[in-house]
Short mmCIF file of N, CA, C and O in Angstrom, two decimals:
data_model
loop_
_atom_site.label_atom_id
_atom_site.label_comp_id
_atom_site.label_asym_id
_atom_site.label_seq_id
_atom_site.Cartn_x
_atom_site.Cartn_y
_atom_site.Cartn_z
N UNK C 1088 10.54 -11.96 -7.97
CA UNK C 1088 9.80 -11.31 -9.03
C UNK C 1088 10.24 -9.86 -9.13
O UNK C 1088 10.33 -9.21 -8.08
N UNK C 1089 10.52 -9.29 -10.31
CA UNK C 1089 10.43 -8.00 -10.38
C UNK C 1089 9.50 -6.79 -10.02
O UNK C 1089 8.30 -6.86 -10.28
N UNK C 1090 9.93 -5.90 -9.54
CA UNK C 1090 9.01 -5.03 -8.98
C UNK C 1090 7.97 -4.06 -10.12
O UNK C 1090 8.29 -3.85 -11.29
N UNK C 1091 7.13 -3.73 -9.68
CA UNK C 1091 6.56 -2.92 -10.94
C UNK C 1091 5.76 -1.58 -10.82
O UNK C 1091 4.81 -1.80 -10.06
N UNK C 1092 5.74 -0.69 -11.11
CA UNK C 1092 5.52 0.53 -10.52
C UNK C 1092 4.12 1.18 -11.52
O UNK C 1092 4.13 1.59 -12.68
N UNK C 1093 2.84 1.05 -10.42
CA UNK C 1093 1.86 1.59 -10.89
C UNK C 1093 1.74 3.47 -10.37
O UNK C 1093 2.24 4.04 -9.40
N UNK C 1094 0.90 3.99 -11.46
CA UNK C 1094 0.71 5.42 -11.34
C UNK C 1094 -0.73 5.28 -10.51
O UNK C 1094 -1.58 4.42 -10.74
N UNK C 1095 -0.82 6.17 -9.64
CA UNK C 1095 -2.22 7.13 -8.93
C UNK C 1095 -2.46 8.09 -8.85
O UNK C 1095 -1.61 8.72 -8.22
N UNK C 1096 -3.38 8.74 -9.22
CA UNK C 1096 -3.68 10.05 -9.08
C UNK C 1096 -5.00 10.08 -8.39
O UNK C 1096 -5.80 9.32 -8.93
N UNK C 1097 -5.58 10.86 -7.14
CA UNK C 1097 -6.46 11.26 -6.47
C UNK C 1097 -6.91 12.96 -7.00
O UNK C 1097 -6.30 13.97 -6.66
N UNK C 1098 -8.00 12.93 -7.83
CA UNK C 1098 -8.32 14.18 -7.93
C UNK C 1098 -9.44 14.61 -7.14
O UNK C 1098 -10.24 13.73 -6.84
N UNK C 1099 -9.68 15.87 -6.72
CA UNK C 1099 -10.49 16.32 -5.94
C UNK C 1099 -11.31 17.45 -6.20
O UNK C 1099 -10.35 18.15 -6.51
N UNK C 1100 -12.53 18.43 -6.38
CA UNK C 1100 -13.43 19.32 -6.78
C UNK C 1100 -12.40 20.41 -5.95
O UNK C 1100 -12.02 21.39 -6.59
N UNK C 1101 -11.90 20.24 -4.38
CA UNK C 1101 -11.33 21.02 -4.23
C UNK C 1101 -10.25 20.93 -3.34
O UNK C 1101 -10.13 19.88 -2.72
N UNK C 1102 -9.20 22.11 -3.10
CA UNK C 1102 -8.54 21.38 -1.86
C UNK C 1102 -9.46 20.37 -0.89
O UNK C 1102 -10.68 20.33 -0.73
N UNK C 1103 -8.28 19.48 -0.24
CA UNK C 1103 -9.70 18.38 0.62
C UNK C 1103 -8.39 17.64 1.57
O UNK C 1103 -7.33 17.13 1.19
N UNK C 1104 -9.01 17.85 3.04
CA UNK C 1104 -7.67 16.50 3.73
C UNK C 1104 -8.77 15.50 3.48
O UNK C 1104 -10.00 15.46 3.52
N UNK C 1105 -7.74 14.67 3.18
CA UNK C 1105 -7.72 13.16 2.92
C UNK C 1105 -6.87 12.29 3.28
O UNK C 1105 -5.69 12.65 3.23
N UNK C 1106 -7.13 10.94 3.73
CA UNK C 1106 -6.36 9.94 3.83
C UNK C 1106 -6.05 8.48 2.97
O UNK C 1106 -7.14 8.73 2.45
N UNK C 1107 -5.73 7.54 2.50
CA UNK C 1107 -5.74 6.38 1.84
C UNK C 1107 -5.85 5.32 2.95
O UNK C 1107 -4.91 5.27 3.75
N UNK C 1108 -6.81 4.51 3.08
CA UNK C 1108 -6.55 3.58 3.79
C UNK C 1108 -6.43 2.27 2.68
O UNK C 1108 -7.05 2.32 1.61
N UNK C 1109 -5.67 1.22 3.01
CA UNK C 1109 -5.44 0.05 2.65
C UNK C 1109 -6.49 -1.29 2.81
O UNK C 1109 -6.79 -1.56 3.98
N UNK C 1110 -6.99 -2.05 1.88
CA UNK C 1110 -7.67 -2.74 2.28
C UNK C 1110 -6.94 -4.60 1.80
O UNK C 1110 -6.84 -4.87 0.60
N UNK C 1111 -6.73 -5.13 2.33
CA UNK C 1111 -5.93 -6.37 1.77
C UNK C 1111 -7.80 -7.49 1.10
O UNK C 1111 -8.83 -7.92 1.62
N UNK C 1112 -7.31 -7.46 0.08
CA UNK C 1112 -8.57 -8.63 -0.24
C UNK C 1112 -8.34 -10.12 -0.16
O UNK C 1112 -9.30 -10.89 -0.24
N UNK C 1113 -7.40 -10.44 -0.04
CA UNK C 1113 -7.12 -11.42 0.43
C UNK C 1113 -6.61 -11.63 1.29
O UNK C 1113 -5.69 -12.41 1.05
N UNK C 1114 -6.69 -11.29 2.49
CA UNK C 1114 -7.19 -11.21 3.99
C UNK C 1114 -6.31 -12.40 5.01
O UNK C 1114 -7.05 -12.90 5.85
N UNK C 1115 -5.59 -12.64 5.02
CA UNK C 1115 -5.59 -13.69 6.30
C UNK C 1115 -4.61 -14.84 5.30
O UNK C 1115 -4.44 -15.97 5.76
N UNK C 1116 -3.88 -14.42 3.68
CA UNK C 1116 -3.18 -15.47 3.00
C UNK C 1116 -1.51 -14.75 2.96
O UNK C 1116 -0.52 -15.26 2.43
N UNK C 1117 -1.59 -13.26 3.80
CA UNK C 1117 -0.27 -12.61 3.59
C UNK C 1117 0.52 -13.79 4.76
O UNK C 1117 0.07 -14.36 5.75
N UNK C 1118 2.00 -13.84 4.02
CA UNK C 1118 3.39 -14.34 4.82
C UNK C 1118 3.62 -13.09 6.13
O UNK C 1118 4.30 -13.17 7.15
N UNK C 1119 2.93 -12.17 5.73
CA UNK C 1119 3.47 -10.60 6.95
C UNK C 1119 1.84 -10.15 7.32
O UNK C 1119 0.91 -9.89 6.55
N UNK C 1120 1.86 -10.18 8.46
CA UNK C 1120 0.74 -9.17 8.78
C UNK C 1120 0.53 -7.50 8.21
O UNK C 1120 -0.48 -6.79 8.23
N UNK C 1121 1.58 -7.28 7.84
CA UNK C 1121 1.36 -5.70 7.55
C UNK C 1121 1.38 -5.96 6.15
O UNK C 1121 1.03 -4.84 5.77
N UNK C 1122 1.53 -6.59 5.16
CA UNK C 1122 1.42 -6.83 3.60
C UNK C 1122 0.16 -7.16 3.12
O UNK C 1122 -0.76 -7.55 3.85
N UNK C 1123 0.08 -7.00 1.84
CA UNK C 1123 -0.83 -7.57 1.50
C UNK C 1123 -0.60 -9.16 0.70
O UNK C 1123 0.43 -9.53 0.13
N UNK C 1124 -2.09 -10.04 0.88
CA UNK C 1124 -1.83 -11.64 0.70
C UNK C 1124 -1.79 -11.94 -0.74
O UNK C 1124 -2.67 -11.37 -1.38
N UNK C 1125 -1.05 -12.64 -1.36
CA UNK C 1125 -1.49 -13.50 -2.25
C UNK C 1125 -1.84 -14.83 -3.11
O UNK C 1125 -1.38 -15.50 -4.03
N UNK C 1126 -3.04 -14.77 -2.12
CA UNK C 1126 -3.70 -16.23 -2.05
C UNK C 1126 -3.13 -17.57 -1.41
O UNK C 1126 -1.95 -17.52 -1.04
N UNK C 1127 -3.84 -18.78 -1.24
CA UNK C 1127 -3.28 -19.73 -1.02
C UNK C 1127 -2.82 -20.92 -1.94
O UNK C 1127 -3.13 -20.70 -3.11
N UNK C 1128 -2.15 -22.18 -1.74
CA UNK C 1128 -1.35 -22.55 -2.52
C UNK C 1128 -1.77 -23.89 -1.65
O UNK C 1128 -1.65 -23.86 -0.43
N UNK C 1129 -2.27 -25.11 -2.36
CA UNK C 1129 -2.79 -26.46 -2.45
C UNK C 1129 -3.31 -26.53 -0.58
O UNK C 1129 -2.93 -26.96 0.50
N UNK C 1130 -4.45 -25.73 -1.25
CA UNK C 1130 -5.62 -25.37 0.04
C UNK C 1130 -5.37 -24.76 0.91
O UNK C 1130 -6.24 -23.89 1.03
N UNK C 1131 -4.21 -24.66 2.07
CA UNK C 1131 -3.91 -23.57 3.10
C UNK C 1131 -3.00 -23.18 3.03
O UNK C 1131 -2.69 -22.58 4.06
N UNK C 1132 -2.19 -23.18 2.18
CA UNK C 1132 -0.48 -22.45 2.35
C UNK C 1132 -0.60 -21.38 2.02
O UNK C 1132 -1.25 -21.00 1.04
N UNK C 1133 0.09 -20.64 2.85
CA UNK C 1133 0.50 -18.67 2.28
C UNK C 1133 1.52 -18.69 1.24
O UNK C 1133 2.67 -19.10 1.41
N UNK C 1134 0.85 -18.05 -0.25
CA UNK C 1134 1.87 -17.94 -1.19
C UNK C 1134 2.58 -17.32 -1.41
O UNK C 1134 3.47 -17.47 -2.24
N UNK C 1135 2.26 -15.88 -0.31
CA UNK C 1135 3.35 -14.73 0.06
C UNK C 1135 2.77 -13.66 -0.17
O UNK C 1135 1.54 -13.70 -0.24
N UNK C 1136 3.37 -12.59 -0.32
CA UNK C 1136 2.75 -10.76 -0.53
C UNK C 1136 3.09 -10.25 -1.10
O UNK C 1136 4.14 -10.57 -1.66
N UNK C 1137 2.38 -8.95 -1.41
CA UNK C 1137 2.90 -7.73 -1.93
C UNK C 1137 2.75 -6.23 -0.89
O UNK C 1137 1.99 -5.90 0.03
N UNK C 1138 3.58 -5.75 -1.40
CA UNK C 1138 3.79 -4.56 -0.31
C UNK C 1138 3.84 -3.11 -1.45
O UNK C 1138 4.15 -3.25 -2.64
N UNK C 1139 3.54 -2.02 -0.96
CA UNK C 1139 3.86 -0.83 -1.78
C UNK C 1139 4.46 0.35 -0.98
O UNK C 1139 4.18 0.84 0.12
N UNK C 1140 5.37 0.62 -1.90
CA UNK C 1140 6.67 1.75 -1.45
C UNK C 1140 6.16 3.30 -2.39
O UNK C 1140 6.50 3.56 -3.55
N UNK C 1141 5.44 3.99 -1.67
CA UNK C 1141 5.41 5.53 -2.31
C UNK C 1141 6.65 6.26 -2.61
O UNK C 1141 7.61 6.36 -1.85
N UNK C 1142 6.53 6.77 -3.78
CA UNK C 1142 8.01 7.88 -4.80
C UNK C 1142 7.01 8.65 -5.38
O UNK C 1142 5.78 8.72 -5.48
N UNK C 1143 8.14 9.27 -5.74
CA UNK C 1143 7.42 10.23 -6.88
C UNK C 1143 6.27 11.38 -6.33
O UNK C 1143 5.71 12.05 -7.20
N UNK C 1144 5.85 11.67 -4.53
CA UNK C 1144 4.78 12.14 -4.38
C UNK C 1144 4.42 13.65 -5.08
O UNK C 1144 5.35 14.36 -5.45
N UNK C 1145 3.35 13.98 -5.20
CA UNK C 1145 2.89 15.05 -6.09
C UNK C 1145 1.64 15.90 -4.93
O UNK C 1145 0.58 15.32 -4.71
N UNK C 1146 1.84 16.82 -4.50
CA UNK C 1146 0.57 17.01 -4.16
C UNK C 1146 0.41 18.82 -4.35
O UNK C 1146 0.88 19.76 -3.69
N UNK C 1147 -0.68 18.73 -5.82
CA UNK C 1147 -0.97 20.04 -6.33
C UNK C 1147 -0.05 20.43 -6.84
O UNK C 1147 0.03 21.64 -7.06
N UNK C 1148 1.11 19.46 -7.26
CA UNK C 1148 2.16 19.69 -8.35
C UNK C 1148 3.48 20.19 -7.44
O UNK C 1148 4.34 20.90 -7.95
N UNK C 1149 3.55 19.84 -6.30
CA UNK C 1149 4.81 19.97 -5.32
C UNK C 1149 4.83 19.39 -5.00
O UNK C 1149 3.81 18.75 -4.76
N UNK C 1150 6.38 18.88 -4.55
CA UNK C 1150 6.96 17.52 -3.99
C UNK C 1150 6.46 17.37 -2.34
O UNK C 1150 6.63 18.21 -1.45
N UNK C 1151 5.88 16.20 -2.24
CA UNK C 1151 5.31 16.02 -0.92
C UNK C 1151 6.03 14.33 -0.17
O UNK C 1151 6.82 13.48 -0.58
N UNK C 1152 5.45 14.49 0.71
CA UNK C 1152 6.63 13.13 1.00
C UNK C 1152 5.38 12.55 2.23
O UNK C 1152 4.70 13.10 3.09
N UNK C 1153 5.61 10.65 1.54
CA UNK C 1153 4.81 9.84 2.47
C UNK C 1153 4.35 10.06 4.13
O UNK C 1153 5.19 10.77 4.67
N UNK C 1154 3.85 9.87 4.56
CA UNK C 1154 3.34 10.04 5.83
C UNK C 1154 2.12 8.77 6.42
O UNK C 1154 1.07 8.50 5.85
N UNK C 1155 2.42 8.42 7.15
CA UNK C 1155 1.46 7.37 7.71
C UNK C 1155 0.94 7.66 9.28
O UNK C 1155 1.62 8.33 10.06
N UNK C 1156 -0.05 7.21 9.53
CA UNK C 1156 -0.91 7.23 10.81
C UNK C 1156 -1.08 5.60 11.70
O UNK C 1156 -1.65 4.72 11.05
N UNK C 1157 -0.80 5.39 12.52
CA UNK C 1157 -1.04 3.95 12.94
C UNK C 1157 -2.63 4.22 13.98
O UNK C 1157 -3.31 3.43 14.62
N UNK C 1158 -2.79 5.89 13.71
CA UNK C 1158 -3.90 5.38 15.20
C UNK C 1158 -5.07 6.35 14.56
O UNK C 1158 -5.47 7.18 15.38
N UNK C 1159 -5.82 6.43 13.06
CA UNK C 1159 -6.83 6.80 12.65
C UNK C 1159 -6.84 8.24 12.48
O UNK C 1159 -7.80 8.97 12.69
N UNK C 1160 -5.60 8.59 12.05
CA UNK C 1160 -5.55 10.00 11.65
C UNK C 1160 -4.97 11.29 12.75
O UNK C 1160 -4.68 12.45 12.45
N UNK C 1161 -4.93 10.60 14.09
CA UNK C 1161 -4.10 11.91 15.26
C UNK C 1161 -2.97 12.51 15.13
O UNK C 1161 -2.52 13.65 15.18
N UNK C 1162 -2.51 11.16 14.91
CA UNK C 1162 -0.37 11.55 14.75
C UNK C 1162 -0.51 10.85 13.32
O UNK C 1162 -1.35 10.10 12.82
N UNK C 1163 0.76 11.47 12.86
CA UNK C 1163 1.17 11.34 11.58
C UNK C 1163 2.77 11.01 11.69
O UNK C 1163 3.33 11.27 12.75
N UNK C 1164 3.48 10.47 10.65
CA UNK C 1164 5.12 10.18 10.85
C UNK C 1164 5.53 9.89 9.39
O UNK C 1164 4.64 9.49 8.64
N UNK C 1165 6.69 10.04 8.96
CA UNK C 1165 7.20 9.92 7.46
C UNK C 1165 7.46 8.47 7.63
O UNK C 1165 7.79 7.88 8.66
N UNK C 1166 7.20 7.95 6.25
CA UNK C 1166 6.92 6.40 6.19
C UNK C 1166 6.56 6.12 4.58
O UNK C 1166 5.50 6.21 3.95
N UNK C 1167 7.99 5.71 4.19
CA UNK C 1167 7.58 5.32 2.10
C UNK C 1167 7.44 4.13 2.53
O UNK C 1167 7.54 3.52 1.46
N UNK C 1168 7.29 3.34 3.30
CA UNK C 1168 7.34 1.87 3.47
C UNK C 1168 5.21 1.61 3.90
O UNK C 1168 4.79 1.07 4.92
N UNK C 1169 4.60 2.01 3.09
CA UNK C 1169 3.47 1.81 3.71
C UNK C 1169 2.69 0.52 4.20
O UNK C 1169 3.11 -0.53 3.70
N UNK C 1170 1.72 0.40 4.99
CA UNK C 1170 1.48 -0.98 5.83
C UNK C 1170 -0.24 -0.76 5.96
O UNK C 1170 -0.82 0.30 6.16
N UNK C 1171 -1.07 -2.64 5.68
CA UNK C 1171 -1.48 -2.54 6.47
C UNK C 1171 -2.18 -2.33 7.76
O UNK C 1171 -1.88 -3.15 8.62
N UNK C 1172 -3.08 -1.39 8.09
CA UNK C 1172 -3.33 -1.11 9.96
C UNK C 1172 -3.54 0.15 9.57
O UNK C 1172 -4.63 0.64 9.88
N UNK C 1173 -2.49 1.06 8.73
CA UNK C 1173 -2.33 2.38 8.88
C UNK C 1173 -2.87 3.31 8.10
O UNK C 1173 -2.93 2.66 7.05
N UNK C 1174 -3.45 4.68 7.77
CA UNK C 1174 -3.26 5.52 7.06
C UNK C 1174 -2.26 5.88 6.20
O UNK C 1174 -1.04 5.73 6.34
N UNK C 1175 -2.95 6.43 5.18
CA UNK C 1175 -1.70 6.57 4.51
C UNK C 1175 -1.89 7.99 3.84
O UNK C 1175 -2.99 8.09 3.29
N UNK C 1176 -0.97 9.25 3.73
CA UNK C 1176 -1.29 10.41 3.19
C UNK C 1176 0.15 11.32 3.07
O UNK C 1176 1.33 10.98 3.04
N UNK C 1177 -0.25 12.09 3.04
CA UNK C 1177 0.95 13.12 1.89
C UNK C 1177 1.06 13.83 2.99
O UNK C 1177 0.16 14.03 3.81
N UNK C 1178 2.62 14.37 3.06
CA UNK C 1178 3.06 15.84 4.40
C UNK C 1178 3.90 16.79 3.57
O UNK C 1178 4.56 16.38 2.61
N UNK C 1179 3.87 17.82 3.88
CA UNK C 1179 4.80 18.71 3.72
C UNK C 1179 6.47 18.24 3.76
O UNK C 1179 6.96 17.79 4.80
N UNK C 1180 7.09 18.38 2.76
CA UNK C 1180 8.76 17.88 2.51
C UNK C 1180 9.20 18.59 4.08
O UNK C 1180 10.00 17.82 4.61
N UNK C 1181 9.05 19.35 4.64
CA UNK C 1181 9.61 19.96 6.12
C UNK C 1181 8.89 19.47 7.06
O UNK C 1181 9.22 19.83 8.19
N UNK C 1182 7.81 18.61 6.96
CA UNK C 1182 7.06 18.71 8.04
C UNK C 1182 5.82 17.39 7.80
O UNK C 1182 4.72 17.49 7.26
N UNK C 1183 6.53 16.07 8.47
CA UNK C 1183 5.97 14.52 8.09
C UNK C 1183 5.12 14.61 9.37
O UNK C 1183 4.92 13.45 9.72
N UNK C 1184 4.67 15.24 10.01
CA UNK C 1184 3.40 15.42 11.53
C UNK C 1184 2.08 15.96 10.84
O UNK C 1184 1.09 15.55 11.45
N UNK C 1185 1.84 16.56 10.02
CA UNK C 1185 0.67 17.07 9.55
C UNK C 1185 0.19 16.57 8.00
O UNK C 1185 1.12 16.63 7.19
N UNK C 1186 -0.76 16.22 7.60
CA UNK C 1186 -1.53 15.98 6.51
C UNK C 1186 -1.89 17.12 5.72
O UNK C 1186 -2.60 17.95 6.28
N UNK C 1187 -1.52 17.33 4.48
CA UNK C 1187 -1.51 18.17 3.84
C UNK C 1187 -3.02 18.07 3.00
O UNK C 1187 -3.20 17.06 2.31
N UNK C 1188 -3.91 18.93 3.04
CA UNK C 1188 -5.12 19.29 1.96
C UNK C 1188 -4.58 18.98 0.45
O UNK C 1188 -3.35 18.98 0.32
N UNK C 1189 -5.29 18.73 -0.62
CA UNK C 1189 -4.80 18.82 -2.16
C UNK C 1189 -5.32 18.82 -2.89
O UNK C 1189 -5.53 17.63 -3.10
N UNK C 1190 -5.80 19.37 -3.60
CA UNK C 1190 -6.85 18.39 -5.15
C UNK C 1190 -6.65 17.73 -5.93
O UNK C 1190 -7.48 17.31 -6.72
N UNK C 1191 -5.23 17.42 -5.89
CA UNK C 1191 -4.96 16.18 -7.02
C UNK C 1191 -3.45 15.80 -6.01
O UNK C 1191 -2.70 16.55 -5.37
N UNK C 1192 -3.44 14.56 -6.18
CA UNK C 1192 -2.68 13.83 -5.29
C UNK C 1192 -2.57 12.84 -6.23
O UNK C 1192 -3.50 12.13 -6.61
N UNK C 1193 -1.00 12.77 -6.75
CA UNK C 1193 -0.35 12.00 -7.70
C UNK C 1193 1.41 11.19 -7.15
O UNK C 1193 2.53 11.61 -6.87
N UNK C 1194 0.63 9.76 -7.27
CA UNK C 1194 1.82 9.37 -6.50
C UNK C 1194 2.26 7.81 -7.45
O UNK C 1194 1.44 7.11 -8.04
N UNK C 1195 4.03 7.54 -7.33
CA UNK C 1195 4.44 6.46 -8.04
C UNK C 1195 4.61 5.21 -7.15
O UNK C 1195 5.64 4.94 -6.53
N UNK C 1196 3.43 4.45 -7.16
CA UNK C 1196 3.45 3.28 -6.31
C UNK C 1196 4.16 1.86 -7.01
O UNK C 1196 3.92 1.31 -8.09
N UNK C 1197 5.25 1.46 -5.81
CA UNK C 1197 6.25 0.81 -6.24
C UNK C 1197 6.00 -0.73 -5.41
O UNK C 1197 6.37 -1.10 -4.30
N UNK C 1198 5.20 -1.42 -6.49
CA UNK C 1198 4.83 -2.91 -6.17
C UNK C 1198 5.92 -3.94 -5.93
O UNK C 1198 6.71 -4.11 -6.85
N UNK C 1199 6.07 -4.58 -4.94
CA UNK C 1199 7.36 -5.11 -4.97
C UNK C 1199 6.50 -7.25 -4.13
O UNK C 1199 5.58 -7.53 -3.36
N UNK C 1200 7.16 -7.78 -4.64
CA UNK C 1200 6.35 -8.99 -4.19
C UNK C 1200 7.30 -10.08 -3.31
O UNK C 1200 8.50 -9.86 -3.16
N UNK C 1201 6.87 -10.87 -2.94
CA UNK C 1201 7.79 -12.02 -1.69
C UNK C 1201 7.22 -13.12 -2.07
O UNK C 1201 6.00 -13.23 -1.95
N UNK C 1202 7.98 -14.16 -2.61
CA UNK C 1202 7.20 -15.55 -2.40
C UNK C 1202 7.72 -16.17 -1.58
O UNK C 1202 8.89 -15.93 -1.31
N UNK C 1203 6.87 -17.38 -0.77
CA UNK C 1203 7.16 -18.10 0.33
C UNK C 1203 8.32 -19.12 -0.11
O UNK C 1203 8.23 -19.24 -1.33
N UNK C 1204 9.18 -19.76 0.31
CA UNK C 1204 9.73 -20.78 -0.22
C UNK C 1204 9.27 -21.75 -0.68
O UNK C 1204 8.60 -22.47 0.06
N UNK C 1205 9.46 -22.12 -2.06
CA UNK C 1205 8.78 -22.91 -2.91
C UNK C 1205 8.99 -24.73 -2.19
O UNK C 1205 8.03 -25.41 -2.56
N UNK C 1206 9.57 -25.19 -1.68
CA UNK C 1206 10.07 -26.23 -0.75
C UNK C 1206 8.86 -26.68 0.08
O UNK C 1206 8.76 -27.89 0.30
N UNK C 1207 7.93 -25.83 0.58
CA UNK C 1207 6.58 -25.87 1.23
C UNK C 1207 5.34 -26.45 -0.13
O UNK C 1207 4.28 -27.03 0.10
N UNK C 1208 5.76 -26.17 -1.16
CA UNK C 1208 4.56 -26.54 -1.86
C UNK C 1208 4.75 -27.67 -2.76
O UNK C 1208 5.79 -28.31 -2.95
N UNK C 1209 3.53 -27.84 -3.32
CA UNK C 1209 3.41 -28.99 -4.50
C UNK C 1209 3.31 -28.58 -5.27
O UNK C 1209 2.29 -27.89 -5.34
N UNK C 1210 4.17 -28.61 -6.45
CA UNK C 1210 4.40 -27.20 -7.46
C UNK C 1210 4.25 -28.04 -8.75
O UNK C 1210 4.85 -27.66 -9.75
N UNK C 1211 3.47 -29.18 -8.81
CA UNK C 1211 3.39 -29.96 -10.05
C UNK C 1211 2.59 -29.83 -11.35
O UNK C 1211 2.63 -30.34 -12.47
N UNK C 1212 1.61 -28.65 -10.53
CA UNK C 1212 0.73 -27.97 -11.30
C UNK C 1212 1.13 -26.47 -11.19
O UNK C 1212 2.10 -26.04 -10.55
N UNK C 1213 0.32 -25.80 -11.84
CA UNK C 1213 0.67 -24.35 -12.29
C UNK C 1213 -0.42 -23.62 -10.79
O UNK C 1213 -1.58 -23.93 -10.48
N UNK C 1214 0.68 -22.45 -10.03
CA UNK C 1214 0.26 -21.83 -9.50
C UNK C 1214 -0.39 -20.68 -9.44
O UNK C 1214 0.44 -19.78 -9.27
N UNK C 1215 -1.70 -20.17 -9.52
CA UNK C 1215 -1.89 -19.12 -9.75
C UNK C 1215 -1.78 -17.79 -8.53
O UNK C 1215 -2.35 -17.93 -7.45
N UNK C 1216 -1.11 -16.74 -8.80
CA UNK C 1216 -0.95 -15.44 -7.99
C UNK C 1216 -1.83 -14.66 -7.89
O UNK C 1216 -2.04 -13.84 -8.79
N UNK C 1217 -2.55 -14.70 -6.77
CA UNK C 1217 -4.00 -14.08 -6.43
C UNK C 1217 -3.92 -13.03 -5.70
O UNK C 1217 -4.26 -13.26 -4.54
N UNK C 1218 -3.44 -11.43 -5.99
CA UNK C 1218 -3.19 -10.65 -4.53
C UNK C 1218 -4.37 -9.60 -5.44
O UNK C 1218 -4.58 -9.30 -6.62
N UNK C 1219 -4.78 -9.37 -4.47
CA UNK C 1219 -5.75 -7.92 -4.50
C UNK C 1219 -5.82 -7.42 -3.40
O UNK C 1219 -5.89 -7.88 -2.26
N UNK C 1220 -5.80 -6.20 -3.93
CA UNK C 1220 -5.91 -4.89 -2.68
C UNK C 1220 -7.10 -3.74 -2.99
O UNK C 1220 -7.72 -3.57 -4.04
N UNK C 1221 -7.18 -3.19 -2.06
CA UNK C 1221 -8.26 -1.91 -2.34
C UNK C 1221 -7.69 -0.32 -1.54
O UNK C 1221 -7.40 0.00 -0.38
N UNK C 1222 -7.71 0.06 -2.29
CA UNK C 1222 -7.19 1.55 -1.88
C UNK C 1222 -8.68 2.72 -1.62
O UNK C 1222 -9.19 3.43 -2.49
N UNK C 1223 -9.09 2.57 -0.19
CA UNK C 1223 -10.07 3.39 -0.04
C UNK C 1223 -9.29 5.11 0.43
O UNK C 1223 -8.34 5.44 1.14
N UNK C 1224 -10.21 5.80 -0.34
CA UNK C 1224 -9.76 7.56 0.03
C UNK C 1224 -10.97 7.90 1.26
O UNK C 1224 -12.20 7.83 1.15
N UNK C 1225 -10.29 8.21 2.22
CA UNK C 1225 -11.42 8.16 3.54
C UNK C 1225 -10.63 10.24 3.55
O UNK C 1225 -9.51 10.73 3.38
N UNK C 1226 -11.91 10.75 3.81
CA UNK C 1226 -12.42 12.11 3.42
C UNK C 1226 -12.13 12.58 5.35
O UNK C 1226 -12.88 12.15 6.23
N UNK C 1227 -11.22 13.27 5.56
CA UNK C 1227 -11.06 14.00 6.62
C UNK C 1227 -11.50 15.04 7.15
O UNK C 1227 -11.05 15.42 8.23
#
């Protein structure tokens, strides 16, 4: 499937650290533990995922660059490949260890999807693609 690139913007009353955490809503149907699921396919099969790749970061109208946390906000590390488990937030272009404050946090999220091999399913009927996610802003 082709990839498809949604816009976000996080605005804020004022500078503010913040983080994005990831929430998969369909829970337990991803092909990858770190992806998100979408849905199952003739009752238990994994129909595969979607994953999102941050570009474009914006924070307060300067170029900022991905950053992720695997352990609730201590350490930080550069990471456009986001997952999953982790935090997710904006660093300084010199400096992917610290979380940058912002009031508007504008970023080009790059949807990209995996299907399982079609060989596993019964494809005689029409499949429907069920992925939802939730993007919570958890306030630092």
């Amino acid at each position: 499937m082709p990839n498809a690139t949604m816009h976000l913007s996080i605005p804020c009353a004022a500078s503010t650290l913040f983080a994005i955490k990831p929430i998969d809503n369909r829970s337990g149907t991803s092909t990858s533990s770190s992806d998100f699921g979408l849905g199952f396919v003739n009752g238990n099969k994994r129909l595969g995922e979607f994953y999102l790749t941050a570009q474009n970061m914006l924070a307060d109208g300067v170029s900022a660059q991905p950053i992720a946390s695997m352990d609730g906000g201590s350490n930080w590390h550069a990471d456009m490949s986001w997952e999953l488990g982790t935090l997710w937030g904006a660093g300084a272009m010199d400096d992917a260890t610290t979380l940058l404050p912002s009031r508007l946090l504008v970023i080009d999220l790059d949807v990209g999807t995996t299907i399982a091999r079609a060989d596993q399913f019964d494809l005689s009927d029409e499949v429907a693609i069920d992925g939802s996610g939730t993007l919570e802003v958890l306030y630092l």
